mmCIF file of C-alpha atoms and ligand atoms in Angstrom:
data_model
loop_
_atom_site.group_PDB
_atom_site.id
_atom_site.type_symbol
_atom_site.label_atom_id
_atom_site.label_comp_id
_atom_site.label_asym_id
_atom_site.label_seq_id
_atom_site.Cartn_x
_atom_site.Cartn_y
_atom_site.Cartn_z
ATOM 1 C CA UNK A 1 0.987 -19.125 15.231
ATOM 2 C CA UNK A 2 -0.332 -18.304 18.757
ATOM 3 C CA UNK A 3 -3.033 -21.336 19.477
ATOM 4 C CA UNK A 4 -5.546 -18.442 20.762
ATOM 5 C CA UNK A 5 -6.492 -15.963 18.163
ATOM 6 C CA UNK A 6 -9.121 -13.971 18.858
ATOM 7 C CA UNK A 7 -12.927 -14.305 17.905
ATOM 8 C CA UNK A 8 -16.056 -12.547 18.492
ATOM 9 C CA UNK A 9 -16.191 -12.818 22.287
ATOM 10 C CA UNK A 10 -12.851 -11.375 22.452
ATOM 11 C CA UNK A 11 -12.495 -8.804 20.691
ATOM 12 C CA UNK A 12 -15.695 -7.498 22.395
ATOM 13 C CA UNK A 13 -13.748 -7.968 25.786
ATOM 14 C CA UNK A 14 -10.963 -6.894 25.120
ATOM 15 C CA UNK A 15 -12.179 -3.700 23.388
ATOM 16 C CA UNK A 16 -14.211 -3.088 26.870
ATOM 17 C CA UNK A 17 -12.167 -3.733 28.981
ATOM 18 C CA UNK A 18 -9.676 -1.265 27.297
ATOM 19 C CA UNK A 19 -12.637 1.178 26.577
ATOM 20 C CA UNK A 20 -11.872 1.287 22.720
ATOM 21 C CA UNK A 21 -14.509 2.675 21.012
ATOM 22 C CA UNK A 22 -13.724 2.090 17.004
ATOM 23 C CA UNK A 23 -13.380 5.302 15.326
ATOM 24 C CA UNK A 24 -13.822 5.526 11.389
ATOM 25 C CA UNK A 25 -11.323 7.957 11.437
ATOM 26 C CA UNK A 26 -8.270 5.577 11.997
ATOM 27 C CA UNK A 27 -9.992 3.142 9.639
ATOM 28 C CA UNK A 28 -10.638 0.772 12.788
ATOM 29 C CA UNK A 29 -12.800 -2.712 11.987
ATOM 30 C CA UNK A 30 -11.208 -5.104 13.804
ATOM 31 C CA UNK A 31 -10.698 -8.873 12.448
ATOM 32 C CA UNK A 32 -12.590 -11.026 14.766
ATOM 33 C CA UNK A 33 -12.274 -14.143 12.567
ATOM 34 C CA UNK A 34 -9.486 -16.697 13.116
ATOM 35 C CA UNK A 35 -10.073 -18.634 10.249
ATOM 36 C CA UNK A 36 -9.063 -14.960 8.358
ATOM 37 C CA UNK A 37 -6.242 -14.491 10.349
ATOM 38 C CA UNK A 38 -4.873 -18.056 9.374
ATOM 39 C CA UNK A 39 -5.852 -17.215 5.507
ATOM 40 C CA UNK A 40 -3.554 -14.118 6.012
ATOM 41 C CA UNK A 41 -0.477 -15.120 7.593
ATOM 42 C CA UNK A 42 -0.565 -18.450 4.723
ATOM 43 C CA UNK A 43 -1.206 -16.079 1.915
ATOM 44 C CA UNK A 44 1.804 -14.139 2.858
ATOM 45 C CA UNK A 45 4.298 -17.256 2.791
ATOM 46 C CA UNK A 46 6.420 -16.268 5.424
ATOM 47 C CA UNK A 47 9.475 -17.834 6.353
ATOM 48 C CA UNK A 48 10.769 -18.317 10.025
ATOM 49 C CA UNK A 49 13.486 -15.773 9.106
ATOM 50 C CA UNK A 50 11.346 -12.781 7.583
ATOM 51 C CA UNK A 51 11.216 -9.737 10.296
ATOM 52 C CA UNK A 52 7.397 -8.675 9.812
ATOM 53 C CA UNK A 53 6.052 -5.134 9.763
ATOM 54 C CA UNK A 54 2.296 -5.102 10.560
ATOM 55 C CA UNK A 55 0.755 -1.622 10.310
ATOM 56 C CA UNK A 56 -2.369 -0.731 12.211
ATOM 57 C CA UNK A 57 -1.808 -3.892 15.119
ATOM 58 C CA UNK A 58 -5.493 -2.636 16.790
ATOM 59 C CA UNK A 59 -6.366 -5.099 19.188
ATOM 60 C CA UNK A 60 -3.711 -7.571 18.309
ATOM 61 C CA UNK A 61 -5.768 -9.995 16.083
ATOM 62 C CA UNK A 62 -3.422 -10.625 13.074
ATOM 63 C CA UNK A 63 0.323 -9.796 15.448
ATOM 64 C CA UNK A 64 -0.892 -12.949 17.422
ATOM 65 C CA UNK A 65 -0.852 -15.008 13.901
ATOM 66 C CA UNK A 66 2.232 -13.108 12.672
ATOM 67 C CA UNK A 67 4.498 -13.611 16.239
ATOM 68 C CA UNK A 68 5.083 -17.747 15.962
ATOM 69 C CA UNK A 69 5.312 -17.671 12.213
ATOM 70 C CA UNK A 70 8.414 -15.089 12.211
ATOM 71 C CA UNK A 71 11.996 -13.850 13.959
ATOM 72 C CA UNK A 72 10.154 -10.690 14.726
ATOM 73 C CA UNK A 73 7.458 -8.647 14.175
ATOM 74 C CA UNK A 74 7.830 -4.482 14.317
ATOM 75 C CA UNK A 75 3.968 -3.325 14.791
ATOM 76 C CA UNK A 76 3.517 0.346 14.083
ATOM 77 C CA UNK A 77 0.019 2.114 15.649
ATOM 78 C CA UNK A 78 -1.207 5.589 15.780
ATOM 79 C CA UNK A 79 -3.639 5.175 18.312
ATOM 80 C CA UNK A 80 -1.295 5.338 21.401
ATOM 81 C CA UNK A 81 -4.142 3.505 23.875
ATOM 82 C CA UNK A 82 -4.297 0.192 21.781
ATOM 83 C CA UNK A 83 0.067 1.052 21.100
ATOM 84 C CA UNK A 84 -0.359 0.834 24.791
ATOM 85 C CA UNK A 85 -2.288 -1.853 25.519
ATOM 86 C CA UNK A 86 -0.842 -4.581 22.833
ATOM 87 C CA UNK A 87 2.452 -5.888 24.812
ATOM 88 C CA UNK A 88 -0.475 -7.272 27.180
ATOM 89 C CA UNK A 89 -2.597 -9.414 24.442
ATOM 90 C CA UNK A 90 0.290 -10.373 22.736
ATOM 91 C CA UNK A 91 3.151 -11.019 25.106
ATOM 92 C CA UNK A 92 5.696 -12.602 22.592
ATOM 93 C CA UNK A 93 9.398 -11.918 23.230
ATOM 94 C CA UNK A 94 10.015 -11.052 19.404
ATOM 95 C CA UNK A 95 7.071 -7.929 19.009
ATOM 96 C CA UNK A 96 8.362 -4.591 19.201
ATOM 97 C CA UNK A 97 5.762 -2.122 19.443
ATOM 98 C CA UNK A 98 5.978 1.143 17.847
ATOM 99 C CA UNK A 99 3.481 3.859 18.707
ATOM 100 C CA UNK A 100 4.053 6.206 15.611
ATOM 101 C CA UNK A 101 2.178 7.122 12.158
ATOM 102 C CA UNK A 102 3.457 4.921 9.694
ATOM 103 C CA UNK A 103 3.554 7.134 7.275
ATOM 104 C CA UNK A 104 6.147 9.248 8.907
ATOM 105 C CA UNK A 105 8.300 5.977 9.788
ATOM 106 C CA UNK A 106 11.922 5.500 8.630
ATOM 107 C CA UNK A 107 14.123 2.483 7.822
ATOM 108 C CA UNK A 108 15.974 3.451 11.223
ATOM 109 C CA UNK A 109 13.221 3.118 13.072
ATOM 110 C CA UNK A 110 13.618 -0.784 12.781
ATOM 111 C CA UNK A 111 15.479 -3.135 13.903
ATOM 112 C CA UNK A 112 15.532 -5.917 12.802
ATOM 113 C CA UNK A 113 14.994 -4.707 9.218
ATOM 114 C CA UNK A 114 11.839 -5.446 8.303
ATOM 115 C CA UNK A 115 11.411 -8.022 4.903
ATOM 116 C CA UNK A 116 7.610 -8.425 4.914
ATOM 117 C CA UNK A 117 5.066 -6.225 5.285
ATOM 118 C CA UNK A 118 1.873 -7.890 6.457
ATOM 119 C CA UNK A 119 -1.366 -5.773 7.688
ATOM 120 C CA UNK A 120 -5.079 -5.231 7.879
ATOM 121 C CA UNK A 121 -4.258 -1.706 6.629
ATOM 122 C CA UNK A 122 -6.517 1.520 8.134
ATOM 123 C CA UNK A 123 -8.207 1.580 4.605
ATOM 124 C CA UNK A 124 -8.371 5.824 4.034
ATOM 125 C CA UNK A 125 -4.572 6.104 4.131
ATOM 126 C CA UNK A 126 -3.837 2.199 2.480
ATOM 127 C CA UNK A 127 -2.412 3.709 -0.689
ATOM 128 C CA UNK A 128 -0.043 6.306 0.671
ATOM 129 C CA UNK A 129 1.473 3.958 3.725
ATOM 130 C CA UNK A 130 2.278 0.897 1.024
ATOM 131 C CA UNK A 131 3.570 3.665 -1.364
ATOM 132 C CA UNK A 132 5.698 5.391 1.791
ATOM 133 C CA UNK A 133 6.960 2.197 3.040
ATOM 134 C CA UNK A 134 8.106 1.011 -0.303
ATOM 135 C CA UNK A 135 10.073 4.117 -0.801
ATOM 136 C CA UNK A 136 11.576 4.176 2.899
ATOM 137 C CA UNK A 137 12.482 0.653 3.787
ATOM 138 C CA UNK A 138 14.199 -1.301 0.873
ATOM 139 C CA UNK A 139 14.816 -4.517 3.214
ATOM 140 C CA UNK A 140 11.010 -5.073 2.454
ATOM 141 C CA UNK A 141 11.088 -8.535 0.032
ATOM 142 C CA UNK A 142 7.010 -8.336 -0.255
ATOM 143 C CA UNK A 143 4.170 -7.991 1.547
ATOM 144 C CA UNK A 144 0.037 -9.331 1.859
ATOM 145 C CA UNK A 145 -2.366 -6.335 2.526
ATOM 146 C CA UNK A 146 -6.338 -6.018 3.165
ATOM 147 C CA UNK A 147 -7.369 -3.037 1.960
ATOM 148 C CA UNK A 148 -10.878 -1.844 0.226
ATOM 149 C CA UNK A 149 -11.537 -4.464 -2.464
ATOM 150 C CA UNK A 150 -12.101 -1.449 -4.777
ATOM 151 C CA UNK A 151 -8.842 -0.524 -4.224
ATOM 152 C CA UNK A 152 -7.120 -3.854 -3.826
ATOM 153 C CA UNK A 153 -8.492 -4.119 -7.307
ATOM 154 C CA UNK A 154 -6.685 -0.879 -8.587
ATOM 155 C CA UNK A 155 -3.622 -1.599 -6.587
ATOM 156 C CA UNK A 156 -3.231 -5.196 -8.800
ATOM 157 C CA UNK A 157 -4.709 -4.017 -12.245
ATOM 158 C CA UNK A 158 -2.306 -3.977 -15.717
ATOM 159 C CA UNK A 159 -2.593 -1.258 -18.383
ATOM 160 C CA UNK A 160 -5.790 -1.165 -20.450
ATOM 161 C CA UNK A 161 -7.837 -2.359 -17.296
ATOM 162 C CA UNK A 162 -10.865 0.785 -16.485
ATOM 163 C CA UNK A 163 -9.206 0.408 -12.589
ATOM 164 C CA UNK A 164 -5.550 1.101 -13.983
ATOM 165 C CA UNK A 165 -3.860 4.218 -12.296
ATOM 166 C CA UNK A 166 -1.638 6.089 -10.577
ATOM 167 C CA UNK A 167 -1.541 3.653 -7.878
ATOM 168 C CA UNK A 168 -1.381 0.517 -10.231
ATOM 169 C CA UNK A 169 1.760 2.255 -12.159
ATOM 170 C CA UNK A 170 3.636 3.316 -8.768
ATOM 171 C CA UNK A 171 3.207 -0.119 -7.324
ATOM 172 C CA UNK A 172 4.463 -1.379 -10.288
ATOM 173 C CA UNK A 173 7.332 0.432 -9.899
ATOM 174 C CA UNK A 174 8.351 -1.168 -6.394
ATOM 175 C CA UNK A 175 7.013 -4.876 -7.127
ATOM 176 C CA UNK A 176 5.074 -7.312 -8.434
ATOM 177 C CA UNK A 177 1.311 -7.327 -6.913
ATOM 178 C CA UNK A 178 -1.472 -9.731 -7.746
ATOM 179 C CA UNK A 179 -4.924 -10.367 -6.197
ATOM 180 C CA UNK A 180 -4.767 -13.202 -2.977
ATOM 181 C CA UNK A 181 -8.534 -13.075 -2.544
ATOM 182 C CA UNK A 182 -11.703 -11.517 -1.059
ATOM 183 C CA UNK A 183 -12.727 -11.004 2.514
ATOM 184 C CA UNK A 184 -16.253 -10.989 3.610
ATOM 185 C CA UNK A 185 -17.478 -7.668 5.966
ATOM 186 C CA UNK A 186 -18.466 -10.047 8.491
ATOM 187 C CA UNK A 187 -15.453 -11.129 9.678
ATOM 188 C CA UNK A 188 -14.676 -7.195 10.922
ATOM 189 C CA UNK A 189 -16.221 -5.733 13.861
ATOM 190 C CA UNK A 190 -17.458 -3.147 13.525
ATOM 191 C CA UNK A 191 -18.984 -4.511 10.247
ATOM 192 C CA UNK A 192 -17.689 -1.903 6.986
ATOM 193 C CA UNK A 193 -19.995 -1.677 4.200
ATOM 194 C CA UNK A 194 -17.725 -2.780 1.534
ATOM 195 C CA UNK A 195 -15.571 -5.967 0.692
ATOM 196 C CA UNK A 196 -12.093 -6.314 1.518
ATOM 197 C CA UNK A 197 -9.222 -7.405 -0.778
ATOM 198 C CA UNK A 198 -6.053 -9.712 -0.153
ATOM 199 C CA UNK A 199 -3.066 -8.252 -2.470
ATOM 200 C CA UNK A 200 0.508 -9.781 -2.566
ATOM 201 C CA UNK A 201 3.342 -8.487 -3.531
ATOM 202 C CA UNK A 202 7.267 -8.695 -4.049
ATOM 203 C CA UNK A 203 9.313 -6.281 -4.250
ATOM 204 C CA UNK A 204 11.714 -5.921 -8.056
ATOM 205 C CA UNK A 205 14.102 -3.869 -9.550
ATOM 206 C CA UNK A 206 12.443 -0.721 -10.619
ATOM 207 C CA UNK A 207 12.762 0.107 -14.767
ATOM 208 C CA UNK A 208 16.245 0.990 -15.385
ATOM 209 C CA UNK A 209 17.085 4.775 -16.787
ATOM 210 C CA UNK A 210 15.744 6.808 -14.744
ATOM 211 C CA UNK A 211 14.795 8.053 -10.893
ATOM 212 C CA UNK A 212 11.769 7.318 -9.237
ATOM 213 C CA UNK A 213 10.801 10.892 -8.690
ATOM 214 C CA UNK A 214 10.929 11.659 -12.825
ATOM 215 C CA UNK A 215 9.005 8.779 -13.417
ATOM 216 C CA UNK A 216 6.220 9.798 -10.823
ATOM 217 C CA UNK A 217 5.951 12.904 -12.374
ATOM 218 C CA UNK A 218 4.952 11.815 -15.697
ATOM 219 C CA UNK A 219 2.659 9.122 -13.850
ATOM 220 C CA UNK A 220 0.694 11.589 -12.284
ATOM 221 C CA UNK A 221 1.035 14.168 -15.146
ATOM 222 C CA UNK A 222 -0.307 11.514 -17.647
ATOM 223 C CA UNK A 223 -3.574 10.203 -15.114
ATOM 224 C CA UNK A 224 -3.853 13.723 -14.084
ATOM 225 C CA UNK A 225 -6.113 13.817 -18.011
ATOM 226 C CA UNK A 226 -6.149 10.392 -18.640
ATOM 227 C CA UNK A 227 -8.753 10.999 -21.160
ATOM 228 C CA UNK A 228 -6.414 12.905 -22.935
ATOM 229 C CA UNK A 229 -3.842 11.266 -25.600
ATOM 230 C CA UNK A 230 -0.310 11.549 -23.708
ATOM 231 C CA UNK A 231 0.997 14.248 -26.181
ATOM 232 C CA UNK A 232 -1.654 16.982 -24.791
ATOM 233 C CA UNK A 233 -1.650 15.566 -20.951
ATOM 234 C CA UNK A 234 1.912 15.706 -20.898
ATOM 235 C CA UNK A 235 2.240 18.958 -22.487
ATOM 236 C CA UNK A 236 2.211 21.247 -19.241
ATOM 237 C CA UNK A 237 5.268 19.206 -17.921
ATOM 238 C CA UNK A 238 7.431 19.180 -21.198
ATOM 239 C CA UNK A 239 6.679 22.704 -21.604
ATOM 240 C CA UNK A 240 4.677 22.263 -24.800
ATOM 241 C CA UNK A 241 2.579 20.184 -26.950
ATOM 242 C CA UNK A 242 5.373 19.215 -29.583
ATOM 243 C CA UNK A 243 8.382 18.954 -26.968
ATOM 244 C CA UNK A 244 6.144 16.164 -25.329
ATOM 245 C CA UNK A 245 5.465 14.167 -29.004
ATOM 246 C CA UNK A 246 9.558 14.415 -29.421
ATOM 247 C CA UNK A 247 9.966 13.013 -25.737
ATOM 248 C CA UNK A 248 7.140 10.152 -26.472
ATOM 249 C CA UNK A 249 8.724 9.601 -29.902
ATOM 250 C CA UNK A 250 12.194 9.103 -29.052
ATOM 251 C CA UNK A 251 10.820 6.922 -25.980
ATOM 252 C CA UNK A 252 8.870 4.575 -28.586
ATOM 253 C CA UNK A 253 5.921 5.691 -27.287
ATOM 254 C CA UNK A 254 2.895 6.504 -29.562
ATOM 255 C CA UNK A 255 1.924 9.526 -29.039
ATOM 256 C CA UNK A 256 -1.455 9.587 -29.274
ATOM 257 C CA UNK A 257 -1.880 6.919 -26.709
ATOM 258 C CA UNK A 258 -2.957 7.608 -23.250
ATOM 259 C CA UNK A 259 -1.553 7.172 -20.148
ATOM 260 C CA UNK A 260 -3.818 4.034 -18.979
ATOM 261 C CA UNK A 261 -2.203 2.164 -21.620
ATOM 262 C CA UNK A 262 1.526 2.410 -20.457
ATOM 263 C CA UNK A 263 3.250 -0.453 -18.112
ATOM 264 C CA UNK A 264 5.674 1.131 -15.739
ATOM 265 C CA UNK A 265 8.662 0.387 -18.027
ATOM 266 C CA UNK A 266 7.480 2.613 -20.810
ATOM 267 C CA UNK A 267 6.701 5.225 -18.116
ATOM 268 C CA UNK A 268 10.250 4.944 -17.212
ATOM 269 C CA UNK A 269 11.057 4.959 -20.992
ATOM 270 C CA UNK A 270 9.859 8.437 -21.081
ATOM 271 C CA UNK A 271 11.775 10.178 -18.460
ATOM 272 C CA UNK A 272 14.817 8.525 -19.487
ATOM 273 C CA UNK A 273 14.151 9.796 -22.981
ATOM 274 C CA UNK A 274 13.188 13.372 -21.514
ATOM 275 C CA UNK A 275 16.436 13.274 -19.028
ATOM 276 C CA UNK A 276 18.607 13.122 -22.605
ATOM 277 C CA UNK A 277 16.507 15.987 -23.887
ATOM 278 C CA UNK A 278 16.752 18.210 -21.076
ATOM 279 C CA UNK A 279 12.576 18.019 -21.158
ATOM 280 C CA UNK A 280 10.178 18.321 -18.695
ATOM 281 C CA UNK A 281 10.336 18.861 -14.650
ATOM 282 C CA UNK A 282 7.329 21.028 -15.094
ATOM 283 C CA UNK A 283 4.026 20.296 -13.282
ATOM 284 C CA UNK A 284 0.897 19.172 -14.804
ATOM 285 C CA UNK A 285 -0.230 20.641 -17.971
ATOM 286 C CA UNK A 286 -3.885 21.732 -16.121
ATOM 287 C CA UNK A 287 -2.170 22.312 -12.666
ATOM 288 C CA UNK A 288 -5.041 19.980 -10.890
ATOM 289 C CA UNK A 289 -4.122 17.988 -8.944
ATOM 290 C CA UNK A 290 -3.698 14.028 -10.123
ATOM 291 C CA UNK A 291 -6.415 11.594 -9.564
ATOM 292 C CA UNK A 292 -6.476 9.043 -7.224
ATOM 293 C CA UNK A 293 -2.963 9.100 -6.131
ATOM 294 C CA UNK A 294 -4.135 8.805 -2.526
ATOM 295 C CA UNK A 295 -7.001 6.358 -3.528
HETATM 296 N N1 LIG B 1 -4.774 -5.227 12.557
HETATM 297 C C1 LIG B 1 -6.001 -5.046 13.323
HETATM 298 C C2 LIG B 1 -7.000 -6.094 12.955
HETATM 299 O O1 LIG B 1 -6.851 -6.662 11.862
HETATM 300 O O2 LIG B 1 -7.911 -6.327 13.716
HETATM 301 C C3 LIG B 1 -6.580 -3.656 13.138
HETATM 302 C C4 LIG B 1 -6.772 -3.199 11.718
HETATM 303 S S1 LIG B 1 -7.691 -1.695 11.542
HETATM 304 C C5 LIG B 1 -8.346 -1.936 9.906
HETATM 305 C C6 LIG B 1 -6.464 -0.438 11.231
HETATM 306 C C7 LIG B 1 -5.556 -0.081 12.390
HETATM 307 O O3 LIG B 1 -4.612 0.884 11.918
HETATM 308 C C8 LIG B 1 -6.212 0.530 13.598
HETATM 309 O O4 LIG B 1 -5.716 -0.076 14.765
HETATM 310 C C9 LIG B 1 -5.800 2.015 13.551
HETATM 311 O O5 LIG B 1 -5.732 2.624 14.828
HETATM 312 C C10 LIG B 1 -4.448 1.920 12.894
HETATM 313 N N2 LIG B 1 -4.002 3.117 12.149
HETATM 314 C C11 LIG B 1 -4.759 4.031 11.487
HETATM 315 N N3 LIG B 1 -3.986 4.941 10.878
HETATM 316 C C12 LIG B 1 -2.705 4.599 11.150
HETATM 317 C C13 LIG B 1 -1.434 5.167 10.796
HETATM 318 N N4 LIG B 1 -1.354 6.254 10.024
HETATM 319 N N5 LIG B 1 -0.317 4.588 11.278
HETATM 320 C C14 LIG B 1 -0.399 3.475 12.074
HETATM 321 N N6 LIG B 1 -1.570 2.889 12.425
HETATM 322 C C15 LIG B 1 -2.701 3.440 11.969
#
């Protein structure tokens, strides 16, 4: 780890000097805190051989704790005057800078292949760029994100838990996530009005049986009512009440369960069963659109 990380004083300075003003938009609160920035490079147990992907590199905060703790470290940023500006806070011979959206990035984008992925993620698109990277750059062997402690807590919770969802099951599907901790507002500047969550992950074997895309379907099919039992919210995408009871049934699925119940295996379960039966590919049984996928 660099020995300067940067506190209060200069992250004021530095954002000056630059002429940053924070915008909401991008999700910018900037860790001035190196006591948090040690908390989150330990938390993500790096080892000296992991190729890092930080998201969101702002000011350069956390990259100077991620450049001496890895072989490299690929940060991706939207905002092309801080993409600009980083090679000259952090002037490490292993940082590549990328000035792109990271939810439009590719595996061949990087090189090295990224194996962790390690941010202080812009908090209104969190969901969507852990779900994106996941899908696009299989070299990732885990990660340790901040994100809204509200949704850190969604991100980590297990069936039968109120906060259990879409995002919960489609994590799930990619890795292993648990809750690393809370983080204080103070530590940002400019201060957010919520907490902040630590979640870990590493990356598994997806359920066996069946593609990605099927399962999603049902995921978002099945949260789309979740109040529902999963026989009537899944009846718009198996093209009928009783088609979707056969599906659940020869799934081992109850059918009168609902979908907040389910671990990502038995989701899985289901499109496997429904790929045998030639059921479903249909959209949602209301045509809404699911909740919180993007939350
Ligand atoms: N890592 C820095 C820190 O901890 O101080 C900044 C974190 S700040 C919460 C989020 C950062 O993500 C901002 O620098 C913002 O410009 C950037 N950002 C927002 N949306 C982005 C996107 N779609 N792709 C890449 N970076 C993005």
């Amino acid at each position: 780890m660099a020995d300067t990380l940067l506190g209060p004083a200069e992250i004021r300075e530095l954002a000056a000097r630059l002429g940053v003003a924070p915008t909401k938009k991008l999700g910018q609160n900037f860790l001035h805190d190196p006591n948090t920035i040690r908390r989150i490079v330990a938390a993500a147990a790096l080892r000296p051989d992991d190729v890092a992907l930080e998201v969101g590199p702002g000011l350069g905060s956390l990259t100077l704790g991620l450049v001496g703790a890895v072989r490299h470290v690929h940060a991706v940023e939207i905002d092309p005057k801080l993409a600009e500006a980083l090679p000259g806070t952090v002037t490490a011979p292993n940082l590549t800078v990328h000035a792109a959206d990271a939810l439009r990035v590719r595996g061949d984008d990087f090189d090295p292949p990224p194996t962790m992925l390690v941010a202080n993620l812009p908090y209104n698109v969190a969901v969507p760029v852990v779900l994106h990277l996941l899908a696009s750059l299989p070299t990732l062997r885990g990660g340790l994100v901040m994100v809204q402690k509200e949704v850190a807590d969604r991100l980590t919770a297990g069936p039968g838990s109120k906060v259990y969802g879409v995002p919960s099951v489609k994590l799930a599907w990619y890795a292993d996530a648990k809750p690393a901790g809370k983080v204080p507002p103070a530590v940002f500047w400019p201060v957010p009005n919520v907490d902040s969550g630590l979640v870990s992950f590493l990356s598994r074997t997806p359920p066996p049986g069946a593609d990605r895309a099927s399962v999603f379907a049902i995921v978002d099919a099945a949260f789309t009512q979740r109040r529902k039992t999963l026989r009537a919210a899944l009846a718009g995408w198996a093209g009928g009440p009783d088609r979707a009871e056969k599906v659940l049934v020869a799934a081992g699925v109850d059918p009168r369960a609902r979908g907040e119940s389910l671990t990502v295996t038995q989701f899985a379960s289901i499109a496997a069963a429904a790929k045998l039966s030639g059921v479903g590919g249909k959209l949602s049984a209301s045509g809404r659109q699911p909740e919180e996928v993007d939350s």
